[in-house]
Backbone as a ProteinNet text record, in pm:
[ID]
protein_1_A
[PRIMARY]
XXXXXXXXXXXXXXXXXXXXXXXXXXXXXXXXXXXXXXXXXXXXXXXXXXXXXXXXXXXXXXXXXXXXXXXXXXXXXXXXXXXXXXXXXXXXXXXXXXXXXXXXXXXXXXXXXXXXXXXXXXXXXXXXXXXXXXX
[TERTIARY]
12702.5	12583.3	12599.8	12688.9	12690.5	12554.9	12499.5	12393.3	12277.8	12253.4	12145.4	12165.1	12276.8	12294.9	12275.2	12305.2	12281.2	12127.4	12052.2	11912.2	11840.5	11894.5	11852.3	11886.3	11973	12012.1	11922.7	11910.2	11837.6	11696	11635.8	11491.9	11435.5	11487.2	11430.5	11433.7	11542.5	11573.5	11470	11446.9	11338.6	11201.6	11168.8	11042.9	11029.5	11146.6	11136.3	11127.2	11186.2	11179	11032.3	10981.1	10840.9	10728.8	10752	10662	10676.1	10786.6	10812.9	10748.6	10688	10645.5	10754	10866.9	10978.8	10967.1	10889.1	10874.7	10777.9	10795.6	10703.2	10554.3	10466.9	10324.9	10254.3	10207.1	10166.1	10038.9	10024.4	9905	9794.9	9662.2	9543	9444.1	9390.7	9292.3	9167	9050.7	8915	8821.3	8700	8602.3	8617.1	8571.9	8578.7	8699.1	8786.2	8908.3	8887.2	8866.3	8821.3	8935.4	8929.1	9017.4	9003.9	9116	9103.5	9036.7	9059.8	8995.7	8846.4	8806.8	8649.4	8611.9	8657.6	8611.9	8608.7	8708.6	8724.7	8609.7	8551.8	8448.1	8307.4	8307.4	8167.5	8132.1	7999.1	7965	7817.5	7766.4	7631.2	7547.7	7432.5	7347.1	7345.3	7459.5	7453.5	7361.9	7308.9	7201.1	7280	7192.7	7258.5	7317.8	7245.5	7298	7444.3	7459.6	7594.3	7705.6	7650.4	7758.7	7795.8	7691.5	7737.6	7828.1	7812.7	7887.8	8041.4	8049.1	8194.4	8249	8189	8242.4	8204.1	8104	8059.7	7949.1	7884.6	7797.5	7856.9	7775	7812.3	7833.4	7935.9	7965.7	7859.9	7802.2	7710.8	7593	7478.3	7338	7255.8	7218.3	7145.1	6984.2	6905.1	6768.4	6679.8	6740.2	6651.3	6686.2	6804.1	6844.3	6881.8	6786.1	6785.3	6865.3	6880	6921.6	7069.8	7134.1	7269.5	7363.1	7459.7	7550.1	7695	7721.1	7847.5	7949.8	8063.4	8175.4	8286.1	8288.3	8390.4	8503.5	8632.8	8737.4	8840.2	8908.8	8995.8	9135.8	9228.2	9370.3	9445.1	9493.6	9571.1	9705.5	9735.8	9855.8	9986.1	9983.6	10117.1	10092.3	10211.4	10221.9	10128.6	10090.8	10004.6	9863.9	9817	9687.9	9620.3	9676.6	9595.8	9532.3	9422.7	9348.3	9301.5	9313.9	9273.8	9150.2	9051.3	8901.2	8894.6	8854.7	8788.4	8667.1	8569.1	8442.2	8411	8369.1	8318.5	8167.9	8108.2	7956.9	7900.8	7801.6	7733.4	7583.6	7548.9	7413.1	7328.5	7218.9	7126.2	6990.5	6935.6	6795.7	6724.8	6616.2	6541.5	6625.2	6720.7	6815.2	6893.6	6938.2	7022.6	7138.1	7268.7	7373.9	7367.6	7382.1	7381.9	7528.5	7585	7704	7764.9	7900	7967.4	8070.5	8116.3	8202.2	8279.7	8398.5	8474.9	8608	8654.7	8792.1	8785.7	8898.2	8910	9062.3	9090	9237.6	9266.1	9310.4	9318.7	9460.3	9561.7	9692.8	9705.4	9629.8	9623.4	9583.8	9486.5	9422.7	9506.3	9610.9	9698.9	9819.8	9850.9	9959.5	9917	9793	9739.6	9729	9682.4	9683.5	9818.3	9910.9	10060.5	10089	10070.8	10120.1	10049	9922.8	9838.2	9900.6	9926.5	9970.6	10105.7	10190	10314.6	10312.1	10212.7	10207.6	10115.9	10007.4	9924.8	9936	10017.6	10010.3	10021.7	10113.5	10135.2	10027	9952.3	9844.4	9700	9703	9575.6	9586	9467.8	9466.7	9468.8	9517.2	9517.2	9385.7	9335.4	9233.2	9223.5	9338.5	9352.2	9315.7	9366	9361.6	9224	9135.2	8988.9	8912.8	8961.1	8881.7	8903.1	9030.8	9070.4	8992.9	8971.2	8897	8745	8690.3	8555.3	8508.1	8605.3	8572.5	8573.6
-12703.1	-12763.6	-12796.8	-12743.5	-12778.9	-12715.3	-12617.6	-12552.1	-12652	-12711	-12807.2	-12931.4	-12980	-13098.3	-13061.6	-12929	-12893.6	-12884.6	-12812.6	-12823.2	-12948.5	-13039.2	-13188.4	-13246.3	-13208.6	-13267.6	-13189.8	-13064.6	-12967.3	-12994.5	-12999.2	-13011.8	-13133.4	-13261.8	-13381.6	-13338.9	-13279.6	-13274	-13168.1	-13063.5	-12965.8	-13024.9	-13122.4	-13176.8	-13274.5	-13356.3	-13442.7	-13365.4	-13261.7	-13180.5	-13127.9	-13083.2	-13023.1	-13134.4	-13250	-13359.5	-13416.2	-13394.8	-13461.5	-13371.7	-13247	-13164.6	-13086.4	-13083.4	-13013.3	-12877.2	-12814.8	-12684.4	-12637.2	-12502.5	-12443.6	-12425.4	-12462.3	-12433.7	-12366.9	-12247.9	-12159.5	-12226	-12193.7	-12254.6	-12178.6	-12265.1	-12209.2	-12206	-12089.7	-12072	-12045.3	-12101.6	-12091.2	-12083.8	-12001.6	-11988.1	-11866.8	-11863.9	-11749.6	-11735	-11652.9	-11634.1	-11504.1	-11527.7	-11416.4	-11383.2	-11251.6	-11181.8	-11236.4	-11250.3	-11298.7	-11193.5	-11058.5	-10939.7	-10954	-10980.7	-11003.1	-11111.6	-11229	-11347.2	-11325.5	-11248.2	-11233.1	-11126	-11054.2	-10967.9	-11029.6	-11158.8	-11243.9	-11246	-11219.7	-11253.8	-11274.5	-11362.1	-11385.9	-11275.2	-11267.1	-11146.5	-11069.7	-11082.4	-11007.6	-11050.1	-10972.4	-10998.8	-11046	-11121.4	-11172.8	-11050.9	-10944	-10827.1	-10796.3	-10784.9	-10749.1	-10849.1	-10973.5	-11092.4	-11090.2	-11054	-11044.6	-10918.7	-10814.3	-10709.8	-10737.2	-10822	-10869.6	-10963.2	-11086.6	-11181.4	-11192.9	-11119.6	-11134.7	-11250.3	-11253.3	-11371.4	-11501.6	-11596.2	-11741.4	-11794.4	-11887.5	-11953.9	-12065.7	-12115.5	-12226.2	-12175.1	-12173.2	-12137.1	-12254.3	-12321.5	-12433.6	-12391.6	-12415.1	-12367.4	-12447.2	-12560.3	-12629.6	-12585.3	-12500.2	-12452.9	-12304.5	-12219.8	-12082.7	-12029.1	-12108.6	-12044.3	-12092.4	-12140.6	-12186	-12134	-12074.6	-12025.1	-12098.9	-12138.6	-12224.5	-12133.8	-12107	-12040.2	-12148.3	-12178.8	-12293.4	-12233.7	-12292.1	-12242.5	-12367.2	-12362.8	-12480.1	-12429.8	-12510	-12462.7	-12596.7	-12586.2	-12690.4	-12679.8	-12792.3	-12793	-12833	-12914.7	-12963	-12973	-13021	-13024.3	-13148	-13241.2	-13349.2	-13316.2	-13193.9	-13155	-13191.8	-13226.3	-13250.1	-13114.8	-13131.8	-13016.9	-13018	-12907	-12886.4	-12800.4	-12853.5	-12779.1	-12746	-12628.5	-12574	-12499.8	-12529.3	-12466.8	-12406.8	-12298.8	-12212.1	-12209.6	-12268.4	-12260.3	-12176.2	-12094.4	-12006.7	-12042.9	-12044	-12101.6	-11979.1	-11949.8	-11843.8	-11890.7	-11811.2	-11840.2	-11710.4	-11714	-11604.6	-11478.4	-11526.4	-11428.3	-11360.4	-11409.7	-11368.4	-11464.4	-11435	-11530.3	-11571.7	-11736.7	-11778	-11846.2	-11915.7	-11978.8	-12025.2	-12039	-12073.3	-12185.6	-12260.7	-12369.2	-12382.2	-12450.1	-12481.1	-12408.3	-12420.1	-12345.4	-12266.9	-12188.3	-12099.8	-12088	-12015.5	-11985.7	-11844.4	-11808.2	-11671.6	-11622.9	-11693.9	-11660.1	-11630.3	-11734.4	-11704	-11571.2	-11536.9	-11401.4	-11294.4	-11289.6	-11183.8	-11193.2	-11326.2	-11361.8	-11322	-11351.7	-11316.6	-11166.5	-11091.4	-10944.4	-10877.6	-10929.5	-10880.5	-10897.8	-11023.8	-11063.1	-10967	-10960.8	-10872.8	-10739.5	-10689.2	-10547.8	-10511.7	-10634.1	-10626.1	-10632.6	-10718.1	-10759.9	-10654.6	-10599.2	-10500.6	-10360.1	-10335.4	-10200.3	-10089.9	-10087.3	-9973.2	-9947.2	-10028.2	-10002.4	-9966.9	-9990.5	-9946.6	-9790	-9717.6	-9581.6	-9562	-9447	-9406	-9329	-9327.6	-9249.8	-9091.9	-9042.1	-8905.8	-8891.9	-8990.4	-8984.5	-8990.6	-9094.4	-9112.1	-8980.6	-8905.1	-8769	-8675.1	-8665.7	-8579.7	-8604.8	-8740.2	-8787.1	-8765.5	-8771.9	-8728.5	-8586	-8498.8	-8336.9	-8300
8626.3	8672	8820.7	8899.7	9033.5	9105.2	9049	9115.5	9105.1	9005.3	8972.5	9066.5	9094.7	9171	9318.8	9363.1	9506.8	9521.3	9414.6	9428.5	9448.4	9360.7	9376.1	9521.1	9581.5	9709.1	9828.7	9800.8	9918.4	9903.2	9774.2	9773.1	9860.1	9826.3	9919.2	10081.1	10091.6	10238.1	10303.4	10234.8	10279.2	10266.4	10190	10174.2	10308.8	10339.1	10438.7	10573.6	10597.7	10716.2	10728.8	10614	10630.8	10655.6	10595.4	10631.5	10766.3	10832.3	10970.8	11075	11045.7	11143.4	11242	11176.3	11250.6	11251.1	11135.2	11130.8	11242.7	11269.3	11376.5	11329.6	11406.3	11379.9	11509.5	11475.2	11566.2	11628.2	11761.9	11840.3	11788.8	11789.2	11740.1	11855.8	11879	11991.2	11926.5	11977.5	11920.3	12028.8	12006.3	12116.7	12189.6	12307.9	12399.7	12478	12449.2	12537.6	12620.5	12754.9	12848.3	12940	12964.5	13047.9	13190.5	13247	13402.1	13478.6	13452.2	13524.8	13508.8	13404.2	13379.1	13459.3	13456.9	13517.4	13671.4	13709.7	13856.3	13916.5	13820.7	13851.1	13863.4	13823.1	13840.5	13997.8	14015.4	14149.2	14141.9	14240.7	14250.9	14234.1	14179.2	14167.3	14056	13973.7	13838.1	13745.2	13656.8	13548.6	13442.5	13342.7	13227.5	13133.9	13142.3	13078.7	13126.8	13260	13313.6	13297.3	13300.8	13257.6	13116.1	13021	12886.4	12856.7	12938.1	12936.6	12981.6	13073.8	13116.6	13035.4	12988.6	12929.1	12766.1	12739.7	12588.4	12595.8	12481.4	12472.7	12458.7	12511.9	12522	12391	12392.5	12253.9	12236.5	12331.9	12321.9	12364.4	12297.4	12338.2	12331.2	12453.3	12458.7	12450.6	12351.7	12348.3	12465.9	12528.8	12625.6	12772	12790.4	12906.4	12908.9	12910.8	12904.9	13025.9	13121.6	13261.2	13277.9	13158.6	13165.3	13035.3	13071.5	12965.5	12972.1	12853.1	12845.4	12740.6	12790.4	12734.1	12703.2	12599.1	12542.1	12464.8	12472.4	12419.2	12399.6	12288.6	12256.3	12215.2	12247.3	12204.7	12145.9	12038	11956.7	12041.2	12117.1	12209.9	12154.9	12036.3	11980.6	11826.9	11768.4	11634.6	11572	11657.7	11604.1	11602.2	11635.7	11635.4	11759.1	11873	11993.3	12038	12089.4	12122.6	12272.9	12348	12486.8	12487.4	12544.3	12551.7	12692.9	12713.8	12841.6	12838.6	12937.1	12945.4	13079.4	13069.9	13181	13175.4	13273.4	13264.1	13377.5	13331	13432.9	13443.4	13563.2	13613.8	13654.6	13605.2	13643.4	13692.9	13776.9	13829.9	13806.2	13731.8	13694.7	13652.9	13548.4	13480	13566	13688.2	13779.5	13810.2	13812.1	13826.4	13962.5	13977.5	14110.1	14125.4	14027.3	14041.9	13909.5	13905.8	13796.1	13822.5	13710.5	13728.2	13607	13624.4	13495.8	13491.2	13363.8	13333.9	13237.4	13201.1	13082.9	13064.9	12958.7	12933.8	12958.2	13084.6	13123.6	13060.6	13062	13021.5	12883.9	12791.8	12659.2	12611.8	12683.2	12627.9	12640.1	12748.5	12760.3	12666.1	12646.8	12539.4	12403.3	12365.1	12238.7	12220.4	12319.7	12305.7	12283.7	12363.7	12340.4	12200.2	12141.7	11984.8	11916.3	11921.5	11824.9	11815.9	11955.2	11940.2	11881	11908.5	11844.6	11685.9	11643.5	11499.2	11426.6	11495.9	11424.3	11485.6	11599.2	11674.2	11579.6	11501.9	11420	11318.4	11287.1	11198.2	11269.2	11399.1	11468.5	11500.1	11459	11485.4	11619.7	11683.4	11821.2	11844.8	11965.9	11989.8	11954.2	11956.1	11913.8	11759.6	11674.7	11554.6	11521.9	11576.2	11559.3	11582	11672	11696.6	11591.1	11536.2	11438.8	11310.7	11278.6	11141.9	11160.4	11268.6	11286.2	11255.5	11292.5	11271.9	11126.6
[MASK]
+++++++++++++++++++++++++++++++++++++++++++++++++++++++++++++++++++++++++++++++++++++++++++++++++++++++++++++++++++++++++++++++++++++++

């Protein structure tokens, strides 16, 4: 019965470690994660359609401020569940971009893209394969 006694010693130790938060927890990103290259292309005079083409649709649509778009994103920064929130706000006049302010997570977008390619890369069909399947 030495294996049962070992199990009785190991099980509480594993539960204690899991409960203390020592185990790795993956960071969680939510909201609009934008590419730095896309944000760098912003310039006064762009239409709402052009901005949406660069950054996507805003995460927060305020029905009372049609000339303002807010792109919000959050990141869980540690094991305790603390969250960092960043917001990039774009201001329009007559549906034309006039200025923007705020912050976003440019580094995380590249980091997540690399992780996704590593994790899911072999399963994503290449462009050549798509053309062959269409024919």
